[in-house]
């Protein structure tokens, strides 16, 4: 047997974090895991695990002595119909809503740039509600990582995480670590969204930590006494103002920043990090008249999610993964281009000075746009839209 729990003064067993990883470890060791009764259903969610839920120390002793055996815990059916913030609540912002749908469909990273109060955070918080539901393995991995950090509710089993660390968060808070290794925000967002608001305000070193997991889907922490690798397959959604005062390109207020200030502000984000963000989207102010009396009802998250799921299903059937995970050697077969499309992409790549990484990511975005239209081949309009999202200056 293996045991995980806290013994109270009155003999009751109290739940502690880490029951999911403990159940996985016990299963691999072919041992029974004894946990507090309150943790039994959660631990039993690990496939083929053998979990003994004990309410108190006396009941556990009776079980171990063979007097009164405790029935193994059964994995409760997790709730899958979660209530996420609805995209219907976002007024206007059609171009940003379109980018959000593309990001959810292909798993692409997203940068929202616009003046304060234009709805960047509102849009970002709607992404988990239109993403495809996670499969059992992805959900279990994410649940195990979050369970190492804190106690969790079994009803959150299939919920997409949405992590939003403050811009003062340290590199250790983002990456994880410590004398007793624990996952950071990067890993806690596995299978969901990592939202970084006020992106240029983050410490430069903290932002550079994102580069490895954005490519590999995992993060390795090397310390003096240990080396550990955590899963970190997240979707990055970042938000920023276009300049220090925030009003560059705003229709209502004039920008007060000098060109040198704007340049220094944007230089806080490195080129390699921006290169890894597929969709660069300007977010503009919505007119007050539209906010007070919106014309028509916006699409709900459930409607958008149906299109996203159909698109993701096409991707899985074609190549076995989301478009964002397409390896370079599969791009040619998955992203079929005619001569016209090839020349168009080549010309744009030379004009925009796209790196090899940016070119491949643009091609993946074009493939996602085509999948949303249920098109087998990539057309010029798909390439044009994908290239429009590579404009780092946000057209401002």
PDB file of C-alpha atoms in Angstrom, residues 94-392:
ATOM      1  CA  UNK A  94     -15.591  41.135 -35.624  1.00  0.00           C
ATOM      2  CA  UNK A  95     -11.953  40.892 -36.745  1.00  0.00           C
ATOM      3  CA  UNK A  96     -10.788  39.933 -33.257  1.00  0.00           C
ATOM      4  CA  UNK A  97     -13.599  37.374 -32.924  1.00  0.00           C
ATOM      5  CA  UNK A  98     -12.508  35.871 -36.238  1.00  0.00           C
ATOM      6  CA  UNK A  99      -8.904  35.612 -35.014  1.00  0.00           C
ATOM      7  CA  UNK A 100     -10.125  33.995 -31.802  1.00  0.00           C
ATOM      8  CA  UNK A 101     -11.970  31.334 -33.817  1.00  0.00           C
ATOM      9  CA  UNK A 102      -8.878  30.628 -35.929  1.00  0.00           C
ATOM     10  CA  UNK A 103      -6.737  30.382 -32.796  1.00  0.00           C
ATOM     11  CA  UNK A 104      -9.125  27.902 -31.169  1.00  0.00           C
ATOM     12  CA  UNK A 105      -9.407  25.827 -34.328  1.00  0.00           C
ATOM     13  CA  UNK A 106      -5.700  25.368 -35.015  1.00  0.00           C
ATOM     14  CA  UNK A 107      -4.260  25.835 -31.525  1.00  0.00           C
ATOM     15  CA  UNK A 108      -2.423  29.016 -32.537  1.00  0.00           C
ATOM     16  CA  UNK A 109      -0.921  31.639 -30.228  1.00  0.00           C
ATOM     17  CA  UNK A 110      -2.550  35.068 -30.255  1.00  0.00           C
ATOM     18  CA  UNK A 111      -1.484  38.658 -29.516  1.00  0.00           C
ATOM     19  CA  UNK A 112      -4.168  41.326 -29.017  1.00  0.00           C
ATOM     20  CA  UNK A 113      -3.003  44.938 -29.303  1.00  0.00           C
ATOM     21  CA  UNK A 114      -5.185  47.968 -28.710  1.00  0.00           C
ATOM     22  CA  UNK A 115      -5.998  50.950 -26.467  1.00  0.00           C
ATOM     23  CA  UNK A 116      -7.192  50.438 -22.867  1.00  0.00           C
ATOM     24  CA  UNK A 117     -10.795  49.359 -22.442  1.00  0.00           C
ATOM     25  CA  UNK A 118     -11.317  47.958 -25.939  1.00  0.00           C
ATOM     26  CA  UNK A 119     -12.091  44.414 -24.758  1.00  0.00           C
ATOM     27  CA  UNK A 120      -8.762  42.573 -25.024  1.00  0.00           C
ATOM     28  CA  UNK A 121      -9.150  40.780 -21.691  1.00  0.00           C
ATOM     29  CA  UNK A 122     -12.836  40.139 -22.418  1.00  0.00           C
ATOM     30  CA  UNK A 123     -11.923  38.438 -25.698  1.00  0.00           C
ATOM     31  CA  UNK A 124      -9.104  36.386 -24.190  1.00  0.00           C
ATOM     32  CA  UNK A 125     -11.328  34.994 -21.442  1.00  0.00           C
ATOM     33  CA  UNK A 126     -13.750  33.661 -24.092  1.00  0.00           C
ATOM     34  CA  UNK A 127     -11.174  31.423 -25.793  1.00  0.00           C
ATOM     35  CA  UNK A 128     -11.536  28.355 -23.490  1.00  0.00           C
ATOM     36  CA  UNK A 129     -15.279  28.305 -24.193  1.00  0.00           C
ATOM     37  CA  UNK A 130     -14.803  27.828 -27.942  1.00  0.00           C
ATOM     38  CA  UNK A 131     -11.868  25.408 -27.807  1.00  0.00           C
ATOM     39  CA  UNK A 132     -12.588  21.715 -28.509  1.00  0.00           C
ATOM     40  CA  UNK A 133     -13.113  19.697 -25.302  1.00  0.00           C
ATOM     41  CA  UNK A 134      -9.911  17.921 -24.172  1.00  0.00           C
ATOM     42  CA  UNK A 135      -9.571  14.169 -24.553  1.00  0.00           C
ATOM     43  CA  UNK A 136      -9.244  11.960 -21.461  1.00  0.00           C
ATOM     44  CA  UNK A 137      -5.436  11.794 -21.522  1.00  0.00           C
ATOM     45  CA  UNK A 138      -4.973  15.543 -21.933  1.00  0.00           C
ATOM     46  CA  UNK A 139      -7.526  16.224 -19.202  1.00  0.00           C
ATOM     47  CA  UNK A 140      -5.855  13.793 -16.790  1.00  0.00           C
ATOM     48  CA  UNK A 141      -2.394  15.273 -17.387  1.00  0.00           C
ATOM     49  CA  UNK A 142      -3.638  18.801 -16.803  1.00  0.00           C
ATOM     50  CA  UNK A 143      -5.558  17.693 -13.735  1.00  0.00           C
ATOM     51  CA  UNK A 144      -2.453  16.006 -12.288  1.00  0.00           C
ATOM     52  CA  UNK A 145      -0.367  19.145 -12.767  1.00  0.00           C
ATOM     53  CA  UNK A 146      -2.947  21.370 -11.105  1.00  0.00           C
ATOM     54  CA  UNK A 147      -3.426  18.833  -8.324  1.00  0.00           C
ATOM     55  CA  UNK A 148       0.284  19.059  -7.489  1.00  0.00           C
ATOM     56  CA  UNK A 149      -0.273  22.766  -6.920  1.00  0.00           C
ATOM     57  CA  UNK A 150      -3.511  22.705  -4.943  1.00  0.00           C
ATOM     58  CA  UNK A 151      -6.589  20.660  -4.119  1.00  0.00           C
ATOM     59  CA  UNK A 152      -9.048  20.521  -6.999  1.00  0.00           C
ATOM     60  CA  UNK A 153     -12.665  19.688  -7.652  1.00  0.00           C
ATOM     61  CA  UNK A 154     -13.432  16.537  -9.640  1.00  0.00           C
ATOM     62  CA  UNK A 155     -16.067  18.525 -11.541  1.00  0.00           C
ATOM     63  CA  UNK A 156     -13.189  20.441 -13.174  1.00  0.00           C
ATOM     64  CA  UNK A 157     -11.870  17.273 -14.833  1.00  0.00           C
ATOM     65  CA  UNK A 158     -12.578  18.320 -18.424  1.00  0.00           C
ATOM     66  CA  UNK A 159     -12.444  22.087 -17.884  1.00  0.00           C
ATOM     67  CA  UNK A 160      -9.898  23.974 -19.982  1.00  0.00           C
ATOM     68  CA  UNK A 161      -7.635  25.938 -17.603  1.00  0.00           C
ATOM     69  CA  UNK A 162      -7.281  29.695 -17.965  1.00  0.00           C
ATOM     70  CA  UNK A 163      -4.199  31.001 -16.160  1.00  0.00           C
ATOM     71  CA  UNK A 164      -3.627  34.739 -15.923  1.00  0.00           C
ATOM     72  CA  UNK A 165      -0.470  35.590 -13.930  1.00  0.00           C
ATOM     73  CA  UNK A 166       0.160  39.224 -13.019  1.00  0.00           C
ATOM     74  CA  UNK A 167       2.879  41.039 -14.943  1.00  0.00           C
ATOM     75  CA  UNK A 168       4.962  41.216 -11.744  1.00  0.00           C
ATOM     76  CA  UNK A 169       5.175  37.393 -11.642  1.00  0.00           C
ATOM     77  CA  UNK A 170       8.742  36.148 -11.311  1.00  0.00           C
ATOM     78  CA  UNK A 171      10.462  33.722 -13.642  1.00  0.00           C
ATOM     79  CA  UNK A 172      10.136  31.028 -10.964  1.00  0.00           C
ATOM     80  CA  UNK A 173       6.385  31.623 -10.706  1.00  0.00           C
ATOM     81  CA  UNK A 174       6.012  31.130 -14.455  1.00  0.00           C
ATOM     82  CA  UNK A 175       8.407  28.205 -14.893  1.00  0.00           C
ATOM     83  CA  UNK A 176       8.051  26.443 -11.530  1.00  0.00           C
ATOM     84  CA  UNK A 177      10.768  24.855  -9.430  1.00  0.00           C
ATOM     85  CA  UNK A 178      11.776  25.365  -5.819  1.00  0.00           C
ATOM     86  CA  UNK A 179      13.475  23.084  -3.292  1.00  0.00           C
ATOM     87  CA  UNK A 180      10.435  20.828  -3.580  1.00  0.00           C
ATOM     88  CA  UNK A 181       9.707  20.876  -7.338  1.00  0.00           C
ATOM     89  CA  UNK A 182       6.315  22.225  -8.298  1.00  0.00           C
ATOM     90  CA  UNK A 183       4.827  23.275 -11.662  1.00  0.00           C
ATOM     91  CA  UNK A 184       4.584  26.955 -12.530  1.00  0.00           C
ATOM     92  CA  UNK A 185       1.941  28.896 -14.430  1.00  0.00           C
ATOM     93  CA  UNK A 186       3.291  27.597 -17.751  1.00  0.00           C
ATOM     94  CA  UNK A 187       2.559  23.991 -16.780  1.00  0.00           C
ATOM     95  CA  UNK A 188      -0.654  24.793 -14.911  1.00  0.00           C
ATOM     96  CA  UNK A 189      -1.980  26.137 -18.227  1.00  0.00           C
ATOM     97  CA  UNK A 190      -1.316  22.779 -19.955  1.00  0.00           C
ATOM     98  CA  UNK A 191      -4.252  21.964 -22.218  1.00  0.00           C
ATOM     99  CA  UNK A 192      -5.675  25.457 -21.850  1.00  0.00           C
ATOM    100  CA  UNK A 193      -4.849  29.142 -22.100  1.00  0.00           C
ATOM    101  CA  UNK A 194      -1.966  31.138 -20.632  1.00  0.00           C
ATOM    102  CA  UNK A 195      -3.073  34.773 -20.712  1.00  0.00           C
ATOM    103  CA  UNK A 196      -0.409  37.447 -20.273  1.00  0.00           C
ATOM    104  CA  UNK A 197      -2.005  40.864 -19.955  1.00  0.00           C
ATOM    105  CA  UNK A 198       0.220  43.940 -20.360  1.00  0.00           C
ATOM    106  CA  UNK A 199       2.846  41.809 -22.110  1.00  0.00           C
ATOM    107  CA  UNK A 200       5.625  44.461 -22.298  1.00  0.00           C
ATOM    108  CA  UNK A 201       5.390  44.966 -18.528  1.00  0.00           C
ATOM    109  CA  UNK A 202       6.592  41.430 -17.811  1.00  0.00           C
ATOM    110  CA  UNK A 203      10.233  40.919 -16.925  1.00  0.00           C
ATOM    111  CA  UNK A 204      12.244  40.233 -20.098  1.00  0.00           C
ATOM    112  CA  UNK A 205      13.836  37.102 -18.596  1.00  0.00           C
ATOM    113  CA  UNK A 206      10.413  35.771 -17.593  1.00  0.00           C
ATOM    114  CA  UNK A 207       9.110  36.164 -21.139  1.00  0.00           C
ATOM    115  CA  UNK A 208      12.108  34.414 -22.670  1.00  0.00           C
ATOM    116  CA  UNK A 209      11.291  31.335 -20.574  1.00  0.00           C
ATOM    117  CA  UNK A 210       8.200  30.878 -22.755  1.00  0.00           C
ATOM    118  CA  UNK A 211      10.207  30.194 -25.895  1.00  0.00           C
ATOM    119  CA  UNK A 212      11.150  26.562 -25.199  1.00  0.00           C
ATOM    120  CA  UNK A 213       7.696  25.321 -24.099  1.00  0.00           C
ATOM    121  CA  UNK A 214       6.002  27.168 -26.979  1.00  0.00           C
ATOM    122  CA  UNK A 215       8.003  24.962 -29.353  1.00  0.00           C
ATOM    123  CA  UNK A 216       8.335  21.669 -27.463  1.00  0.00           C
ATOM    124  CA  UNK A 217       5.210  21.611 -25.287  1.00  0.00           C
ATOM    125  CA  UNK A 218       7.233  20.929 -22.144  1.00  0.00           C
ATOM    126  CA  UNK A 219       9.576  22.720 -19.769  1.00  0.00           C
ATOM    127  CA  UNK A 220      12.685  21.285 -18.122  1.00  0.00           C
ATOM    128  CA  UNK A 221      13.794  22.626 -14.746  1.00  0.00           C
ATOM    129  CA  UNK A 222      17.429  21.972 -13.856  1.00  0.00           C
ATOM    130  CA  UNK A 223      18.495  22.567 -10.269  1.00  0.00           C
ATOM    131  CA  UNK A 224      21.453  21.465  -8.180  1.00  0.00           C
ATOM    132  CA  UNK A 225      19.655  18.442  -6.727  1.00  0.00           C
ATOM    133  CA  UNK A 226      17.187  17.530  -9.413  1.00  0.00           C
ATOM    134  CA  UNK A 227      16.164  17.832 -13.040  1.00  0.00           C
ATOM    135  CA  UNK A 228      12.495  17.505 -13.872  1.00  0.00           C
ATOM    136  CA  UNK A 229      10.374  17.965 -16.988  1.00  0.00           C
ATOM    137  CA  UNK A 230       6.748  19.096 -16.828  1.00  0.00           C
ATOM    138  CA  UNK A 231       4.214  19.115 -19.700  1.00  0.00           C
ATOM    139  CA  UNK A 232       3.459  22.647 -20.913  1.00  0.00           C
ATOM    140  CA  UNK A 233       1.327  22.458 -24.067  1.00  0.00           C
ATOM    141  CA  UNK A 234      -0.639  25.706 -23.706  1.00  0.00           C
ATOM    142  CA  UNK A 235      -2.091  28.353 -25.983  1.00  0.00           C
ATOM    143  CA  UNK A 236      -0.533  31.731 -25.359  1.00  0.00           C
ATOM    144  CA  UNK A 237      -2.860  34.716 -25.523  1.00  0.00           C
ATOM    145  CA  UNK A 238      -1.110  38.016 -24.864  1.00  0.00           C
ATOM    146  CA  UNK A 239      -2.507  41.533 -24.675  1.00  0.00           C
ATOM    147  CA  UNK A 240      -0.750  44.874 -24.854  1.00  0.00           C
ATOM    148  CA  UNK A 241      -1.263  48.552 -25.533  1.00  0.00           C
ATOM    149  CA  UNK A 242       0.265  49.906 -28.751  1.00  0.00           C
ATOM    150  CA  UNK A 243       2.383  52.462 -26.860  1.00  0.00           C
ATOM    151  CA  UNK A 244       3.222  53.555 -23.274  1.00  0.00           C
ATOM    152  CA  UNK A 245       0.252  55.947 -22.993  1.00  0.00           C
ATOM    153  CA  UNK A 246      -1.964  53.358 -24.683  1.00  0.00           C
ATOM    154  CA  UNK A 247      -3.694  55.516 -27.283  1.00  0.00           C
ATOM    155  CA  UNK A 248      -1.643  55.190 -30.461  1.00  0.00           C
ATOM    156  CA  UNK A 249      -4.127  54.809 -33.330  1.00  0.00           C
ATOM    157  CA  UNK A 250      -7.137  55.436 -31.071  1.00  0.00           C
ATOM    158  CA  UNK A 251     -10.102  57.127 -32.734  1.00  0.00           C
ATOM    159  CA  UNK A 252     -10.990  59.242 -29.686  1.00  0.00           C
ATOM    160  CA  UNK A 253      -7.770  60.181 -27.882  1.00  0.00           C
ATOM    161  CA  UNK A 254      -4.433  61.371 -29.227  1.00  0.00           C
ATOM    162  CA  UNK A 255      -1.182  59.576 -28.433  1.00  0.00           C
ATOM    163  CA  UNK A 256       1.259  61.552 -26.247  1.00  0.00           C
ATOM    164  CA  UNK A 257       4.285  59.316 -26.829  1.00  0.00           C
ATOM    165  CA  UNK A 258       7.432  60.221 -28.737  1.00  0.00           C
ATOM    166  CA  UNK A 259       8.548  57.764 -31.449  1.00  0.00           C
ATOM    167  CA  UNK A 260      11.556  56.794 -29.325  1.00  0.00           C
ATOM    168  CA  UNK A 261       9.281  55.906 -26.403  1.00  0.00           C
ATOM    169  CA  UNK A 262       7.121  53.702 -28.620  1.00  0.00           C
ATOM    170  CA  UNK A 263      10.191  51.969 -30.011  1.00  0.00           C
ATOM    171  CA  UNK A 264      11.616  51.279 -26.542  1.00  0.00           C
ATOM    172  CA  UNK A 265       8.224  50.052 -25.326  1.00  0.00           C
ATOM    173  CA  UNK A 266       7.832  47.514 -28.125  1.00  0.00           C
ATOM    174  CA  UNK A 267      11.486  46.477 -27.888  1.00  0.00           C
ATOM    175  CA  UNK A 268      10.717  44.954 -24.488  1.00  0.00           C
ATOM    176  CA  UNK A 269       9.275  41.987 -26.402  1.00  0.00           C
ATOM    177  CA  UNK A 270      11.970  40.072 -28.244  1.00  0.00           C
ATOM    178  CA  UNK A 271      11.743  39.192 -31.916  1.00  0.00           C
ATOM    179  CA  UNK A 272      12.053  35.422 -31.289  1.00  0.00           C
ATOM    180  CA  UNK A 273       9.053  35.543 -28.940  1.00  0.00           C
ATOM    181  CA  UNK A 274       6.943  37.539 -31.397  1.00  0.00           C
ATOM    182  CA  UNK A 275       8.004  35.102 -34.105  1.00  0.00           C
ATOM    183  CA  UNK A 276       6.304  32.314 -32.151  1.00  0.00           C
ATOM    184  CA  UNK A 277       2.967  34.162 -31.960  1.00  0.00           C
ATOM    185  CA  UNK A 278       0.938  33.264 -35.044  1.00  0.00           C
ATOM    186  CA  UNK A 279      -1.845  35.844 -34.908  1.00  0.00           C
ATOM    187  CA  UNK A 280      -1.112  39.548 -34.288  1.00  0.00           C
ATOM    188  CA  UNK A 281      -4.494  41.241 -34.019  1.00  0.00           C
ATOM    189  CA  UNK A 282      -5.344  44.942 -33.576  1.00  0.00           C
ATOM    190  CA  UNK A 283      -8.317  45.630 -31.297  1.00  0.00           C
ATOM    191  CA  UNK A 284     -10.063  48.944 -31.903  1.00  0.00           C
ATOM    192  CA  UNK A 285     -12.486  51.008 -29.848  1.00  0.00           C
ATOM    193  CA  UNK A 286     -16.169  50.119 -30.333  1.00  0.00           C
ATOM    194  CA  UNK A 287     -18.362  53.223 -30.871  1.00  0.00           C
ATOM    195  CA  UNK A 288     -20.488  54.177 -27.873  1.00  0.00           C
ATOM    196  CA  UNK A 289     -23.666  53.922 -29.958  1.00  0.00           C
ATOM    197  CA  UNK A 290     -22.925  50.266 -30.709  1.00  0.00           C
ATOM    198  CA  UNK A 291     -22.186  49.520 -27.055  1.00  0.00           C
ATOM    199  CA  UNK A 292     -25.456  51.070 -25.862  1.00  0.00           C
ATOM    200  CA  UNK A 293     -27.628  49.687 -28.662  1.00  0.00           C
ATOM    201  CA  UNK A 294     -25.898  46.735 -30.335  1.00  0.00           C
ATOM    202  CA  UNK A 295     -27.352  45.770 -33.707  1.00  0.00           C
ATOM    203  CA  UNK A 296     -28.445  42.136 -33.676  1.00  0.00           C
ATOM    204  CA  UNK A 297     -27.308  39.360 -31.383  1.00  0.00           C
ATOM    205  CA  UNK A 298     -23.700  38.211 -31.593  1.00  0.00           C
ATOM    206  CA  UNK A 299     -22.852  34.549 -32.083  1.00  0.00           C
ATOM    207  CA  UNK A 300     -22.731  32.472 -28.916  1.00  0.00           C
ATOM    208  CA  UNK A 301     -19.673  30.454 -27.925  1.00  0.00           C
ATOM    209  CA  UNK A 302     -21.558  27.200 -28.538  1.00  0.00           C
ATOM    210  CA  UNK A 303     -22.157  28.119 -32.194  1.00  0.00           C
ATOM    211  CA  UNK A 304     -18.517  29.036 -32.779  1.00  0.00           C
ATOM    212  CA  UNK A 305     -17.329  25.917 -30.955  1.00  0.00           C
ATOM    213  CA  UNK A 306     -19.261  23.697 -33.370  1.00  0.00           C
ATOM    214  CA  UNK A 307     -17.300  25.131 -36.308  1.00  0.00           C
ATOM    215  CA  UNK A 308     -14.060  24.852 -34.356  1.00  0.00           C
ATOM    216  CA  UNK A 309     -14.714  21.195 -33.520  1.00  0.00           C
ATOM    217  CA  UNK A 310     -15.488  20.350 -37.155  1.00  0.00           C
ATOM    218  CA  UNK A 311     -12.271  22.033 -38.247  1.00  0.00           C
ATOM    219  CA  UNK A 312     -10.219  20.259 -35.566  1.00  0.00           C
ATOM    220  CA  UNK A 313     -11.752  16.926 -36.573  1.00  0.00           C
ATOM    221  CA  UNK A 314     -10.555  17.490 -40.154  1.00  0.00           C
ATOM    222  CA  UNK A 315      -7.068  18.172 -38.847  1.00  0.00           C
ATOM    223  CA  UNK A 316      -7.021  15.048 -36.681  1.00  0.00           C
ATOM    224  CA  UNK A 317      -8.250  12.867 -39.535  1.00  0.00           C
ATOM    225  CA  UNK A 318      -5.701  14.295 -41.977  1.00  0.00           C
ATOM    226  CA  UNK A 319      -2.528  14.361 -39.885  1.00  0.00           C
ATOM    227  CA  UNK A 320      -3.382  13.125 -36.375  1.00  0.00           C
ATOM    228  CA  UNK A 321      -2.787  16.458 -34.632  1.00  0.00           C
ATOM    229  CA  UNK A 322      -3.807  20.113 -34.591  1.00  0.00           C
ATOM    230  CA  UNK A 323      -2.317  22.321 -37.291  1.00  0.00           C
ATOM    231  CA  UNK A 324      -0.101  24.150 -34.812  1.00  0.00           C
ATOM    232  CA  UNK A 325       1.701  20.853 -34.119  1.00  0.00           C
ATOM    233  CA  UNK A 326       2.362  20.035 -37.775  1.00  0.00           C
ATOM    234  CA  UNK A 327       6.083  19.160 -38.119  1.00  0.00           C
ATOM    235  CA  UNK A 328       7.976  20.821 -41.000  1.00  0.00           C
ATOM    236  CA  UNK A 329       8.337  17.535 -42.898  1.00  0.00           C
ATOM    237  CA  UNK A 330       4.528  17.185 -43.079  1.00  0.00           C
ATOM    238  CA  UNK A 331       3.773  20.739 -44.179  1.00  0.00           C
ATOM    239  CA  UNK A 332       4.093  19.977 -47.892  1.00  0.00           C
ATOM    240  CA  UNK A 333       1.605  17.100 -47.788  1.00  0.00           C
ATOM    241  CA  UNK A 334      -0.874  18.726 -45.376  1.00  0.00           C
ATOM    242  CA  UNK A 335      -0.701  22.227 -46.860  1.00  0.00           C
ATOM    243  CA  UNK A 336      -1.211  21.693 -50.577  1.00  0.00           C
ATOM    244  CA  UNK A 337      -0.306  24.804 -52.580  1.00  0.00           C
ATOM    245  CA  UNK A 338      -0.829  25.546 -56.252  1.00  0.00           C
ATOM    246  CA  UNK A 339       1.718  27.489 -58.287  1.00  0.00           C
ATOM    247  CA  UNK A 340      -0.178  30.758 -57.790  1.00  0.00           C
ATOM    248  CA  UNK A 341      -0.386  30.301 -54.025  1.00  0.00           C
ATOM    249  CA  UNK A 342       3.278  29.327 -53.795  1.00  0.00           C
ATOM    250  CA  UNK A 343       4.409  32.448 -55.659  1.00  0.00           C
ATOM    251  CA  UNK A 344       2.103  34.648 -53.573  1.00  0.00           C
ATOM    252  CA  UNK A 345       3.496  33.261 -50.322  1.00  0.00           C
ATOM    253  CA  UNK A 346       7.089  33.487 -51.536  1.00  0.00           C
ATOM    254  CA  UNK A 347       6.654  37.115 -52.590  1.00  0.00           C
ATOM    255  CA  UNK A 348       5.062  38.066 -49.269  1.00  0.00           C
ATOM    256  CA  UNK A 349       7.745  36.240 -47.278  1.00  0.00           C
ATOM    257  CA  UNK A 350      10.464  38.210 -49.063  1.00  0.00           C
ATOM    258  CA  UNK A 351       8.600  41.499 -48.674  1.00  0.00           C
ATOM    259  CA  UNK A 352       7.918  40.996 -44.954  1.00  0.00           C
ATOM    260  CA  UNK A 353      11.329  39.393 -44.275  1.00  0.00           C
ATOM    261  CA  UNK A 354       9.686  36.373 -42.651  1.00  0.00           C
ATOM    262  CA  UNK A 355      11.958  33.885 -40.931  1.00  0.00           C
ATOM    263  CA  UNK A 356      11.656  30.178 -41.701  1.00  0.00           C
ATOM    264  CA  UNK A 357       9.709  29.731 -38.463  1.00  0.00           C
ATOM    265  CA  UNK A 358       7.333  32.593 -39.266  1.00  0.00           C
ATOM    266  CA  UNK A 359       6.804  31.263 -42.788  1.00  0.00           C
ATOM    267  CA  UNK A 360       5.924  27.795 -41.498  1.00  0.00           C
ATOM    268  CA  UNK A 361       3.586  29.255 -38.893  1.00  0.00           C
ATOM    269  CA  UNK A 362       1.884  31.405 -41.521  1.00  0.00           C
ATOM    270  CA  UNK A 363       1.351  28.309 -43.640  1.00  0.00           C
ATOM    271  CA  UNK A 364      -0.190  26.488 -40.661  1.00  0.00           C
ATOM    272  CA  UNK A 365      -2.567  29.406 -40.051  1.00  0.00           C
ATOM    273  CA  UNK A 366      -3.581  29.378 -43.731  1.00  0.00           C
ATOM    274  CA  UNK A 367      -4.256  25.648 -43.416  1.00  0.00           C
ATOM    275  CA  UNK A 368      -6.484  26.323 -40.398  1.00  0.00           C
ATOM    276  CA  UNK A 369      -8.432  29.011 -42.256  1.00  0.00           C
ATOM    277  CA  UNK A 370      -8.978  26.562 -45.114  1.00  0.00           C
ATOM    278  CA  UNK A 371     -10.128  23.889 -42.646  1.00  0.00           C
ATOM    279  CA  UNK A 372     -12.713  26.278 -41.208  1.00  0.00           C
ATOM    280  CA  UNK A 373     -14.082  26.601 -44.744  1.00  0.00           C
ATOM    281  CA  UNK A 374     -13.826  22.802 -45.180  1.00  0.00           C
ATOM    282  CA  UNK A 375     -11.498  23.339 -48.146  1.00  0.00           C
ATOM    283  CA  UNK A 376      -9.028  20.613 -49.146  1.00  0.00           C
ATOM    284  CA  UNK A 377      -6.510  23.012 -50.674  1.00  0.00           C
ATOM    285  CA  UNK A 378      -5.214  26.397 -49.583  1.00  0.00           C
ATOM    286  CA  UNK A 379      -6.420  29.316 -51.716  1.00  0.00           C
ATOM    287  CA  UNK A 380      -4.939  32.784 -52.171  1.00  0.00           C
ATOM    288  CA  UNK A 381      -7.536  34.292 -49.839  1.00  0.00           C
ATOM    289  CA  UNK A 382      -6.439  31.934 -47.050  1.00  0.00           C
ATOM    290  CA  UNK A 383      -2.806  32.943 -47.509  1.00  0.00           C
ATOM    291  CA  UNK A 384      -3.691  36.649 -47.623  1.00  0.00           C
ATOM    292  CA  UNK A 385      -5.610  36.445 -44.354  1.00  0.00           C
ATOM    293  CA  UNK A 386      -2.841  34.457 -42.657  1.00  0.00           C
ATOM    294  CA  UNK A 387      -0.214  36.983 -43.792  1.00  0.00           C
ATOM    295  CA  UNK A 388      -2.302  39.875 -42.464  1.00  0.00           C
ATOM    296  CA  UNK A 389      -1.871  38.419 -38.977  1.00  0.00           C
ATOM    297  CA  UNK A 390       1.939  38.666 -39.213  1.00  0.00           C
ATOM    298  CA  UNK A 391       1.903  42.492 -39.131  1.00  0.00           C
ATOM    299  CA  UNK A 392       3.782  43.088 -35.895  1.00  0.00           C
TER     300      UNK A 392
END
